Coordinates of C-alpha atoms and ligand atoms in Angstrom, one line a residue:
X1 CA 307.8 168.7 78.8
X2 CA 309.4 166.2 77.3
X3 CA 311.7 165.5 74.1
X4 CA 312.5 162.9 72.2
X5 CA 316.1 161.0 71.9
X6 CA 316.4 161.6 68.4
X7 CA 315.3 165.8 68.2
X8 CA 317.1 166.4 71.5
X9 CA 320.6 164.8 69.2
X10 CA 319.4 167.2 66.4
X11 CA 319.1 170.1 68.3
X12 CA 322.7 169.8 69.8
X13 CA 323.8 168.0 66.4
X14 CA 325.3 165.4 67.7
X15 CA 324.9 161.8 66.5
X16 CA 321.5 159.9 67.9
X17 CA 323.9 156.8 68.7
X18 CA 326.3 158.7 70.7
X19 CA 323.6 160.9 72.4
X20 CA 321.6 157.0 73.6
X21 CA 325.0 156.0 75.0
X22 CA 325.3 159.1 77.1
X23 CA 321.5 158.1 78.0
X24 CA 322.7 154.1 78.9
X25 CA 325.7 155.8 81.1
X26 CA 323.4 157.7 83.2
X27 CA 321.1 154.7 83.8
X28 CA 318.6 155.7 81.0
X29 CA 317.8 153.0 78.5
X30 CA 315.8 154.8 75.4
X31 CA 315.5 154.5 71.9
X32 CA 315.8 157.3 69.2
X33 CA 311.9 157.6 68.9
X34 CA 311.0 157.8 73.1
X35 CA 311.3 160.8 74.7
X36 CA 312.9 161.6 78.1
X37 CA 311.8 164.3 80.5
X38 CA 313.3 167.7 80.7
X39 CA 315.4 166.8 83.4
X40 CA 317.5 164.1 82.3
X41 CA 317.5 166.0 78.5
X42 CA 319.6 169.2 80.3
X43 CA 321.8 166.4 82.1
X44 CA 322.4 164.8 78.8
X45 CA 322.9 168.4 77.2
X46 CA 325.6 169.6 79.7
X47 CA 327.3 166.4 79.6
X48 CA 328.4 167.0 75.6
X49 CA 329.0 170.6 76.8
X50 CA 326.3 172.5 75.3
X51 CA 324.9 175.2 77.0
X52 CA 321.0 174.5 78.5
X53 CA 318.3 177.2 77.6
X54 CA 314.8 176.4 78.4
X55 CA 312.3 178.3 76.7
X56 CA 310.6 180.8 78.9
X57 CA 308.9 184.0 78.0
X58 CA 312.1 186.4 78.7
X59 CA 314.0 183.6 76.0
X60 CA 311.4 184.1 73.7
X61 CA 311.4 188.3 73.4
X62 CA 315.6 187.6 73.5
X63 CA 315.6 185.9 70.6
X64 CA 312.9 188.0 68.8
X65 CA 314.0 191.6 69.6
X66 CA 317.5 191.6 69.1
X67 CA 318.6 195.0 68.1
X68 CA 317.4 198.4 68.2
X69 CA 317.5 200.1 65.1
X70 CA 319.4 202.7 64.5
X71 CA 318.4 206.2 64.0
X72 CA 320.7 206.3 60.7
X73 CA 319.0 202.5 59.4
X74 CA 315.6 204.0 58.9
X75 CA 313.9 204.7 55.6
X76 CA 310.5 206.0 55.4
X77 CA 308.0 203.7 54.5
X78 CA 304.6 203.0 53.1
X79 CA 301.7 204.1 55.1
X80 CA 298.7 200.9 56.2
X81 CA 295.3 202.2 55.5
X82 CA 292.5 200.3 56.7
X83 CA 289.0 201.5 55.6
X84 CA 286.2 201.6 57.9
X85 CA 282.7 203.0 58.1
X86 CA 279.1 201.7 58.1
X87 CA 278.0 199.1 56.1
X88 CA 276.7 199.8 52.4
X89 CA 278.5 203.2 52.8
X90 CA 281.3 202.2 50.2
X91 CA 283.6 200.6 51.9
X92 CA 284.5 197.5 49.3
X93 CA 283.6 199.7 46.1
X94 CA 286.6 202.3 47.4
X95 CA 288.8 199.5 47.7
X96 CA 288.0 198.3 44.1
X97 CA 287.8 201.2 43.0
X98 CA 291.3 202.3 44.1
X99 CA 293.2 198.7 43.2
X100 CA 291.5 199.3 39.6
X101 CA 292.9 202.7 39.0
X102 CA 296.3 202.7 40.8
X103 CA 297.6 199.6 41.3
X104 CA 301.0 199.5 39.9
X105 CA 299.5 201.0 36.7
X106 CA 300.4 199.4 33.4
X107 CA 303.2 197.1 34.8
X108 CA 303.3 193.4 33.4
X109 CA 301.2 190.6 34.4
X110 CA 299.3 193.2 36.3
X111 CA 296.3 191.0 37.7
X112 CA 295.9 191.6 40.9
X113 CA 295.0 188.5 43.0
X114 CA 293.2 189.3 46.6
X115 CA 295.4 188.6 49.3
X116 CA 294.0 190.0 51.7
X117 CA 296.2 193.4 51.3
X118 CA 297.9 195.8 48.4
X119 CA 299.9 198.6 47.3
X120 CA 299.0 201.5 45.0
X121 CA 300.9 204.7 43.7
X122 CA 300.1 207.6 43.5
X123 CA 300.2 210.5 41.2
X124 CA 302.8 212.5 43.0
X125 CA 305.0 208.8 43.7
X126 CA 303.9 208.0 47.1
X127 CA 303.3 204.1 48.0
X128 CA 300.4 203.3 50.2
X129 CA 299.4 199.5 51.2
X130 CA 295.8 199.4 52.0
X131 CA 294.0 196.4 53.7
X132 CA 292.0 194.8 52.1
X133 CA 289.5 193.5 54.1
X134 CA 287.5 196.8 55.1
X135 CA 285.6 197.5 58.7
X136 CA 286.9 197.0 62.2
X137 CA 285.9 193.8 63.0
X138 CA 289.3 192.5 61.4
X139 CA 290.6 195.5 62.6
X140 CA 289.6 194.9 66.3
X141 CA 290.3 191.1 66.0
X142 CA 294.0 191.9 64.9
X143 CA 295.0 194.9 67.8
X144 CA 293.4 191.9 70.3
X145 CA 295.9 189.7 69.0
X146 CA 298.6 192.5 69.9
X147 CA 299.6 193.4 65.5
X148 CA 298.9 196.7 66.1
X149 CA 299.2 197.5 61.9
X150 CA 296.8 200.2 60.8
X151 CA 299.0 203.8 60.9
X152 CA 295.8 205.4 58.7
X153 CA 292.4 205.0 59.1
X154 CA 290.0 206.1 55.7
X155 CA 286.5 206.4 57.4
X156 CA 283.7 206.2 54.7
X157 CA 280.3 208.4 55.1
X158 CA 278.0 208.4 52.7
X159 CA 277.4 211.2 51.7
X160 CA 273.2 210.6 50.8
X161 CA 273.0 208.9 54.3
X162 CA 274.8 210.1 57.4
X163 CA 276.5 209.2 60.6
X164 CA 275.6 205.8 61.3
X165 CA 276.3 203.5 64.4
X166 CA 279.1 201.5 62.9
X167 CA 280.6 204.9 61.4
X168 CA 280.9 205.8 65.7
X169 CA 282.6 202.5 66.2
X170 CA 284.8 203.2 63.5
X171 CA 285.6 206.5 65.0
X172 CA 286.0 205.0 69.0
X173 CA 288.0 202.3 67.6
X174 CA 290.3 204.5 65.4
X175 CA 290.4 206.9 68.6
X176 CA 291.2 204.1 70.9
X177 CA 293.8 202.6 68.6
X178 CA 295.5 206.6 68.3
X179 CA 295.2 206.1 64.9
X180 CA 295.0 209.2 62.6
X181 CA 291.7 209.7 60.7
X182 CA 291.2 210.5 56.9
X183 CA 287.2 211.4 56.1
X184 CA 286.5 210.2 52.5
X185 CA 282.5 211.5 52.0
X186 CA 281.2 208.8 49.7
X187 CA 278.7 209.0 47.0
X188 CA 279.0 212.6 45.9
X189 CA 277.9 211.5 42.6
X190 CA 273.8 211.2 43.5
X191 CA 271.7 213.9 43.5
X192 CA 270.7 213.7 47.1
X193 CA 274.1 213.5 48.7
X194 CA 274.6 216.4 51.1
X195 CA 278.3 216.5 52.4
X196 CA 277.6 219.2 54.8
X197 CA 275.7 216.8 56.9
X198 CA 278.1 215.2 57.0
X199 CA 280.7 217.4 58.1
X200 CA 278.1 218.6 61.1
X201 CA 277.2 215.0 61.7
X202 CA 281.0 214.4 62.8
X203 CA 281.2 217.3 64.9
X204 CA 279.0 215.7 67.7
X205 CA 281.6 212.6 67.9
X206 CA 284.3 215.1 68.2
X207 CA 285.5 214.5 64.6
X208 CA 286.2 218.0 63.1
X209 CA 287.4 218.0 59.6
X210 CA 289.1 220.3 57.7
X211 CA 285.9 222.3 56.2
X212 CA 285.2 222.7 59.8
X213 CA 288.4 223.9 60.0
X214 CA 289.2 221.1 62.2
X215 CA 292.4 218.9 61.5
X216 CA 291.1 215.9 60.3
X217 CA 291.4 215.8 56.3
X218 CA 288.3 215.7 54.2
X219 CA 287.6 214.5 50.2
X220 CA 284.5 214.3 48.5
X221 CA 284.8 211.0 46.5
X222 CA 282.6 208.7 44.4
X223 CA 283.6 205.0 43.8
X224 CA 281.4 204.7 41.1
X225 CA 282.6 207.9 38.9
X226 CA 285.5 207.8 40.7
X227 CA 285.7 211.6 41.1
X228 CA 287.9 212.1 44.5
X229 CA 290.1 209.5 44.6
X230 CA 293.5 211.0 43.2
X231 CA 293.0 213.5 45.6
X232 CA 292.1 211.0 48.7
X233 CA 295.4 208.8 47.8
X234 CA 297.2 212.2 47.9
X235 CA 295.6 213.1 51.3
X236 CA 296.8 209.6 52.9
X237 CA 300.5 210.4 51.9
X238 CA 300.5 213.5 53.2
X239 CA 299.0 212.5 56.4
X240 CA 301.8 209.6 56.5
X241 CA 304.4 212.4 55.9
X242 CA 302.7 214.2 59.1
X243 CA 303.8 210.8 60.5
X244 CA 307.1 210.2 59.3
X245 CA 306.8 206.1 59.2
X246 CA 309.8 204.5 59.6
X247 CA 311.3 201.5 59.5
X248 CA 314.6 199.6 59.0
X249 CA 314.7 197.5 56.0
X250 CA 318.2 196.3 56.5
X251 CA 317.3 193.8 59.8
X252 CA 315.3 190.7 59.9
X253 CA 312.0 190.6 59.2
X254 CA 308.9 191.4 61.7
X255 CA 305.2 190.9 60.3
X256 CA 302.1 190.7 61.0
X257 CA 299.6 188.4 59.2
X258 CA 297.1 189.5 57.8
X259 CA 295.2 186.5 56.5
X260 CA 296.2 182.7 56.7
X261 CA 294.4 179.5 55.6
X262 CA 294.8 176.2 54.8
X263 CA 295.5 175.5 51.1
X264 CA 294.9 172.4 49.4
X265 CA 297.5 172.2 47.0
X266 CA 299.9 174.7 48.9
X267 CA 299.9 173.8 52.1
X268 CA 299.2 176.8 55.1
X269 CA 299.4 180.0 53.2
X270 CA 299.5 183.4 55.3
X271 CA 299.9 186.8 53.8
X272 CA 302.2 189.1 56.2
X273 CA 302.4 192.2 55.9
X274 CA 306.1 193.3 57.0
X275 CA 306.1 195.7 59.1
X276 CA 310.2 195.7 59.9
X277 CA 313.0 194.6 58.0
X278 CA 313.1 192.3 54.7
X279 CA 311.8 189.2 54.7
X280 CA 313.5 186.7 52.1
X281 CA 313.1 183.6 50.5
X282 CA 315.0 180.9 52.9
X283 CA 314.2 182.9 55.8
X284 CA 313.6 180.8 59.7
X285 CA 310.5 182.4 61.7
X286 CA 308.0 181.7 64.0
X287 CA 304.6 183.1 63.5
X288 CA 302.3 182.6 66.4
X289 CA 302.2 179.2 67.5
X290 CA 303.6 177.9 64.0
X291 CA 307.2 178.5 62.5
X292 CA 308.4 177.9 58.9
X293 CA 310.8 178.5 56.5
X294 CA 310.0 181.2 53.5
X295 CA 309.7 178.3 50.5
X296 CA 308.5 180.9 47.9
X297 CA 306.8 184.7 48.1
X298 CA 303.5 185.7 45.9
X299 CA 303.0 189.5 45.8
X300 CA 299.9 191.6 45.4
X301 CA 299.8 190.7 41.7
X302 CA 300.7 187.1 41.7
X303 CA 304.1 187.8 41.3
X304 CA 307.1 185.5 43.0
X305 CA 309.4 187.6 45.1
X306 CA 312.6 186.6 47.2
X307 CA 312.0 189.4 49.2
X308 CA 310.2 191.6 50.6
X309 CA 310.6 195.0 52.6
X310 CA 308.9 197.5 55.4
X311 CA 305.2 197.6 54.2
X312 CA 305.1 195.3 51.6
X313 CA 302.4 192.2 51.6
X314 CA 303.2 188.8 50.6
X315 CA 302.1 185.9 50.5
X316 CA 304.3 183.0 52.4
X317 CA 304.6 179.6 51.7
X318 CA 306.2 177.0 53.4
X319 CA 304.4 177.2 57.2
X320 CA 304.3 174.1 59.4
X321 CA 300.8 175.0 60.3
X322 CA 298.1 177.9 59.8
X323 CA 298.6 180.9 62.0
X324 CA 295.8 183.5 62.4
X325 CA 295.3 186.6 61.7
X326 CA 297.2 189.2 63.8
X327 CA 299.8 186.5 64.6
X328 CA 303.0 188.5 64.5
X329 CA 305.9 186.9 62.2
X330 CA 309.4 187.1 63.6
X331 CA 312.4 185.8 61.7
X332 CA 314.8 183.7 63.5
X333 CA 318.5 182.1 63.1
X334 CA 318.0 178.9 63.3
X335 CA 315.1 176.1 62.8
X336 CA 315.7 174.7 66.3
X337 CA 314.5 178.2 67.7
X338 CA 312.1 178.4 65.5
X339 CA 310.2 175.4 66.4
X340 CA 311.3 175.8 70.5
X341 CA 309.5 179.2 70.7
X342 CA 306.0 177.8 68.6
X343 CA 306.0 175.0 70.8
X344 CA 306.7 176.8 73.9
X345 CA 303.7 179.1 73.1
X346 CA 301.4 176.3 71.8
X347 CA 302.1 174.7 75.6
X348 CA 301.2 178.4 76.8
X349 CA 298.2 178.3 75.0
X350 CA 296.9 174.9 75.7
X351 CA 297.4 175.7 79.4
X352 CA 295.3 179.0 79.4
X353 CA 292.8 176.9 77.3
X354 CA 292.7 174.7 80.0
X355 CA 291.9 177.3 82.6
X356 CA 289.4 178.9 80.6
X357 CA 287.7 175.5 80.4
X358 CA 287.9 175.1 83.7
X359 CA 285.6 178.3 84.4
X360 CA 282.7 177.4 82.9
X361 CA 280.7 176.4 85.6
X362 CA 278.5 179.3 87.3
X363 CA 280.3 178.8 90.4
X364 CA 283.9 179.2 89.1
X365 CA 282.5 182.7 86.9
X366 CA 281.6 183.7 90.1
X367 CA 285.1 182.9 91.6
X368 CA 287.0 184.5 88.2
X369 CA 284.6 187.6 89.0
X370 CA 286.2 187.9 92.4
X371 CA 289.6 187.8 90.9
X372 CA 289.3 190.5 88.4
X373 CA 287.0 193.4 88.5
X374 CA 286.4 193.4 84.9
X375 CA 284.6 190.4 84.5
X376 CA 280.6 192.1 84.3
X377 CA 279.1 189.9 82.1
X378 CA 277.8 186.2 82.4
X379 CA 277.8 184.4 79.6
X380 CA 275.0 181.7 79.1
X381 CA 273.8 179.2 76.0
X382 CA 270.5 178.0 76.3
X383 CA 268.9 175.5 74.9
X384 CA 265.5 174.4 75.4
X385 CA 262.6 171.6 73.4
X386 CA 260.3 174.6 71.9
X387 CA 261.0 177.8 70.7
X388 CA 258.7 179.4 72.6
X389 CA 260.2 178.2 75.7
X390 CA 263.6 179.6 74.3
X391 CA 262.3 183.0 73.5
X392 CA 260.6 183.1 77.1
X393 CA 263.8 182.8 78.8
X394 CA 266.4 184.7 76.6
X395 CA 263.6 187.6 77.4
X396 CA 263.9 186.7 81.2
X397 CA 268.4 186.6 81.1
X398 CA 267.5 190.2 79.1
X399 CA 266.0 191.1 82.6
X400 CA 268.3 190.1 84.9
X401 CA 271.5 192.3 85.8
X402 CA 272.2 196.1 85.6
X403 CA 274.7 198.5 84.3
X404 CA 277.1 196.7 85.7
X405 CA 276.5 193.0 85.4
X406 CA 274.8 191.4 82.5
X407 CA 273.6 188.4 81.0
X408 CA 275.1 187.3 77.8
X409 CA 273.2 185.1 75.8
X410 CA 275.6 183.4 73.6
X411 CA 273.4 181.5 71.6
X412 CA 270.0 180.2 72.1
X413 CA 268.2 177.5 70.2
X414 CA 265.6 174.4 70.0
X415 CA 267.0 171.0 70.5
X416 CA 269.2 168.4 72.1
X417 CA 272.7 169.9 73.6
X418 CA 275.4 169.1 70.4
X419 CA 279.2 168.8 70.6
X420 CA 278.7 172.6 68.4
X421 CA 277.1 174.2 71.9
X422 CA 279.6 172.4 73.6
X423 CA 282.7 173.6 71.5
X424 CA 280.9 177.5 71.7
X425 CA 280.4 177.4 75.4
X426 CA 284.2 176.4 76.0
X427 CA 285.4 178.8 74.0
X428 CA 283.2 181.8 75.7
X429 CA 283.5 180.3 79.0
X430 CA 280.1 179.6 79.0
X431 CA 277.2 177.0 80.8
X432 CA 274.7 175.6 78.6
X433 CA 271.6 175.8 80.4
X434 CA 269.2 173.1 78.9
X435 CA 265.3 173.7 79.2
X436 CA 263.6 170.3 78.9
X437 CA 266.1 168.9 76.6
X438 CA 269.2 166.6 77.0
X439 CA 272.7 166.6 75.8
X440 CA 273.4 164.0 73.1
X441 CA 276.0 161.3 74.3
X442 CA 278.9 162.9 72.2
X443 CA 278.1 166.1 73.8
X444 CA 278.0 164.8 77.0
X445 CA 281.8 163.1 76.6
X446 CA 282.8 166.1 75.1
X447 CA 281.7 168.5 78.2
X448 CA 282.8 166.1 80.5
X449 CA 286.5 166.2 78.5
X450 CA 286.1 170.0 78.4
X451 CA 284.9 171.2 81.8
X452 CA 282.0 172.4 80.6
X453 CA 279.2 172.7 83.2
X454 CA 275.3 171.6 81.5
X455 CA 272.6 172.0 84.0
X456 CA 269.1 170.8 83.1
X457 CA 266.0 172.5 84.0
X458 CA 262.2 171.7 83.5
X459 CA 260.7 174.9 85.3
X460 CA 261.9 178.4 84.0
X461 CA 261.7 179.8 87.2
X462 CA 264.4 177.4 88.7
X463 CA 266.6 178.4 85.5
X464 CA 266.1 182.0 85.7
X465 CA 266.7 181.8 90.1
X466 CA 270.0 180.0 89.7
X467 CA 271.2 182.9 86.9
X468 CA 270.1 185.3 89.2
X469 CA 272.0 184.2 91.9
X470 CA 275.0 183.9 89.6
X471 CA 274.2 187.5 88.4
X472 CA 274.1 189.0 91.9
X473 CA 277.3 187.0 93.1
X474 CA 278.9 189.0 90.4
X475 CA 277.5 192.6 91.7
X476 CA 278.1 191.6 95.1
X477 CA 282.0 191.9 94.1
X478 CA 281.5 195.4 92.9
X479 CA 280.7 196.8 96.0
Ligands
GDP501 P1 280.2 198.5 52.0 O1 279.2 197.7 52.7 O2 280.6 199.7 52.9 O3 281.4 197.7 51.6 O4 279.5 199.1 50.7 P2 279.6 198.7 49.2 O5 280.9 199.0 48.6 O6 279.2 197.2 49.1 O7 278.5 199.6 48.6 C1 277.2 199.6 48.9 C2 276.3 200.0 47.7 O8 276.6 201.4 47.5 C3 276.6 199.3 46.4 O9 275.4 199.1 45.8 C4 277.5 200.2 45.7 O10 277.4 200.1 44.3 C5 277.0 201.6 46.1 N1 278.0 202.6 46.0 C6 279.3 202.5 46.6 N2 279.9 203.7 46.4 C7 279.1 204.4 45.6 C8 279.3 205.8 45.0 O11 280.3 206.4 45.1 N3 278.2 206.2 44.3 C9 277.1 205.5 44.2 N4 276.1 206.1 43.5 N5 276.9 204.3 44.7 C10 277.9 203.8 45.4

């Protein structure tokens, strides 16, 4: 925690030379570019009578949720629809399909570029932003990171196939997220699709649609014909006047992104999809670990924007660095917050980094176990010098464990131990178990540098005993 002479004088906005001779009073010789420690930097801060605010936590939701919104602010708002379902089901043609038809018919420069998100109209005048990335693992990957932004769930059946595994995650993860369903029964244009299948199908996972007389909307739609769809689009916005979204688009932006990558003409380019307030060209935020100030805004179709309201996706320019997706955006007063809160949570995260690297030996898993019930599974990478070799012990961790403590085999494979198995163990919390092979001398530096534990075996058995006894000091803490 330390600053340096010259941002600690910006941040109070006081002249660097005037801010080095309070420094030399107090005993501290430093020049503009060397930083000081936290300590002296609050001494030097109270001295010109400005007030000392550390960033903690607590600061950080201070300065983010400011006001409550007024009942009277509100205005309803565009619905989020993410589509979901099992693969080959539809999923991408619906979204084509729907962007094709509906977006923002007729209206100049109408191209649509993918940004990860857009808005369509429909016939009766309701506004409806759909993702556009369909199935749940970005879904999943976003609620992790706490952007809770799908308020409609379209889940896709064909209707020539049936109720597949991914359409049952689809369904848990709408369920778990208490996010209203909408069935759209795909394919009704071939001559063996059989929507009442369907229908029954859903009835076992406790999805009972309208035709059931259930509660959960159903439409027969093709994306190839594209019989259906006016009536699906109509469908969402009722089911988002069921839930009277609201939102207040007279207060400072919140967002979520929804995409975010490093451009190599633009800079970091993120696509937020505001989910409070109106976010405007000029605007101070801090998205995740990064912060920025709104340079220029791209819409859905390529269009520049200086602003942008509740439900709207755009396309941000003028980020100090490239969030991720489900980062939340949060529009600030000033730079100097701002950049406080990223770097306060870029410290947070380098720190819990830290102490997931540290757990990566069997021992300390074991230890982490201990400390929270929920840890069941152990994760392992295995390398060995054959394949045969591999395949014989990715079979044997398959063994090991029960229903409540498992094996995870991150990744197995033939071959010296690389900086790659390295970089995938850290980040799982994983050891790489190495069956007559070695790690390579950058991957050995590397592990070293990242607390990663490599053990070395040339007998299976040995390999497969020490799991084991990992395994089992896991389920010894369930009891
Ligand atoms: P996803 O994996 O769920 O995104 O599925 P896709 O959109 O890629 O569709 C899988 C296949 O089904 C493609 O070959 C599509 O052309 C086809 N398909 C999608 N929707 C329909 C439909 O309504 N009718 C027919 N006949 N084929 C469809």
């Amino acid at each position: 925690e330390a600053i340096t002479v010259a941002e600690l004088a910006n941040r109070m906005a006081e002249r660097v030379g005037d801010v080095i001779k309070a420094l030399m009073q107090n005993g501290v010789m430093a020049t503009q570019n060397q930083s000081i420690d936290a300590d002296t930097a609050e001494l030097i801060i109270e001295e010109f009578g400005h007030n000392v605010t550390r960033v903690s936590d607590a600061d950080v939701e201070q300065v983010i949720h400011t006001v409550e919104d007024k009942p009277e602010d509100l205005q309803s708002r565009a619905p989020i629809v993410t589509i979901m379902g099992h693969v080959d089901h539809g999923k991408t043609s619906l979204l084509d399909a729907i962007r094709k038809t509906k977006v923002v018919a007729g209206e100049a420069g109408g191209i649509t570029q993918h940004i990860g998100a857009y808005q369509v109209t429909t016939e009766s005048g309701s506004t409806l932003t759909f993702l556009d990335t369909p199935g749940h693992a970005a879904f999943t990957s976003m609620r992790s990171r706490g952007a809770q932004v799908t308020d409609i769930v379209v889940l896709v059946v064909a209707a020539d196939d049936a109720v597949m595994p991914q359409t049952v995650e689809a369904i848990n993860h709408a369920k778990a997220a208490g996010v209203p369903m909408i069935v759209a029964i795909n394919k009704i244009d071939k001559p063996s699709a059989n929507p009442t299948k369907v229908r029954t199908d859903l009835l076992q996972h406790e999805v009972v649609v309208e035709q059931m007389s259930g509660e959960v909307q159903d439409v027969e739609v093709s994306a190839i014909s594209g019989q259906g769809l006016d009536e699906l689009l109509e469908a969402i916005a009722l089911q988002a006047e069921i839930l009277e979204l609201k939102a207040n688009p007279g207060r400072s932006a919140q967002g979520a992104v929804i995409e975010a990558q490093l451009d190599v003409g633009r800079g970091p380019v993120a696509t937020v999809l505001v989910q409070n307030g109106t976010l405007r060209q000029g605007d101070i935020f801090v998205v995740g670990e990064q912060w920025g100030k709104v340079r220029a805004m791209e819409n859905d179709q390529g269009q520049r924007v200086k602003e942008a309201g509740p439900s709207v996706p755009v396309e941000v320019l003028g980020l100090n660095g490239t969030p991720e997706a489900g980062d939340v955006l949060n529009v600030v007063e000033t730079e100097a917050q701002a950049r406080e809160i990223a770097e306060y949570r870029q410290q947070v995260a380098k720190d819990k980094r830290a102490a997931a690297g540290a757990a990566t030996t069997l021992e300390a898993l074991m230890q982490k176990a201990k400390e929270d019930e929920n840890v069941s599974e152990l994760p392992v990478l295995i390398k060995a010098d054959v394949q045969g070799s591999a395949e014989a012990i990715v079979q044997a961790m398959e063994k090991i464990g029960n229903d409540e403590v498992r094996v995870r085999v991150l990744h197995y494979g033939v071959g010296a131990i690389t900086e790659t198995d390295v970089g995938l163990a850290e980040a799982s919390g994983a050891p790489i178990l190495g069956f007559n092979v070695r790690a390579n001398a950058s991957a050995r530096n590397s592990a070293n540098q990242k607390g990663v534990e490599v053990r070395y075996y040339s007998v299976i058995y040995d390999l497969v005993d020490d799991v084991k006894a990992a395994a089992s000091g896991l389920l010894s803490n369930e009891i």
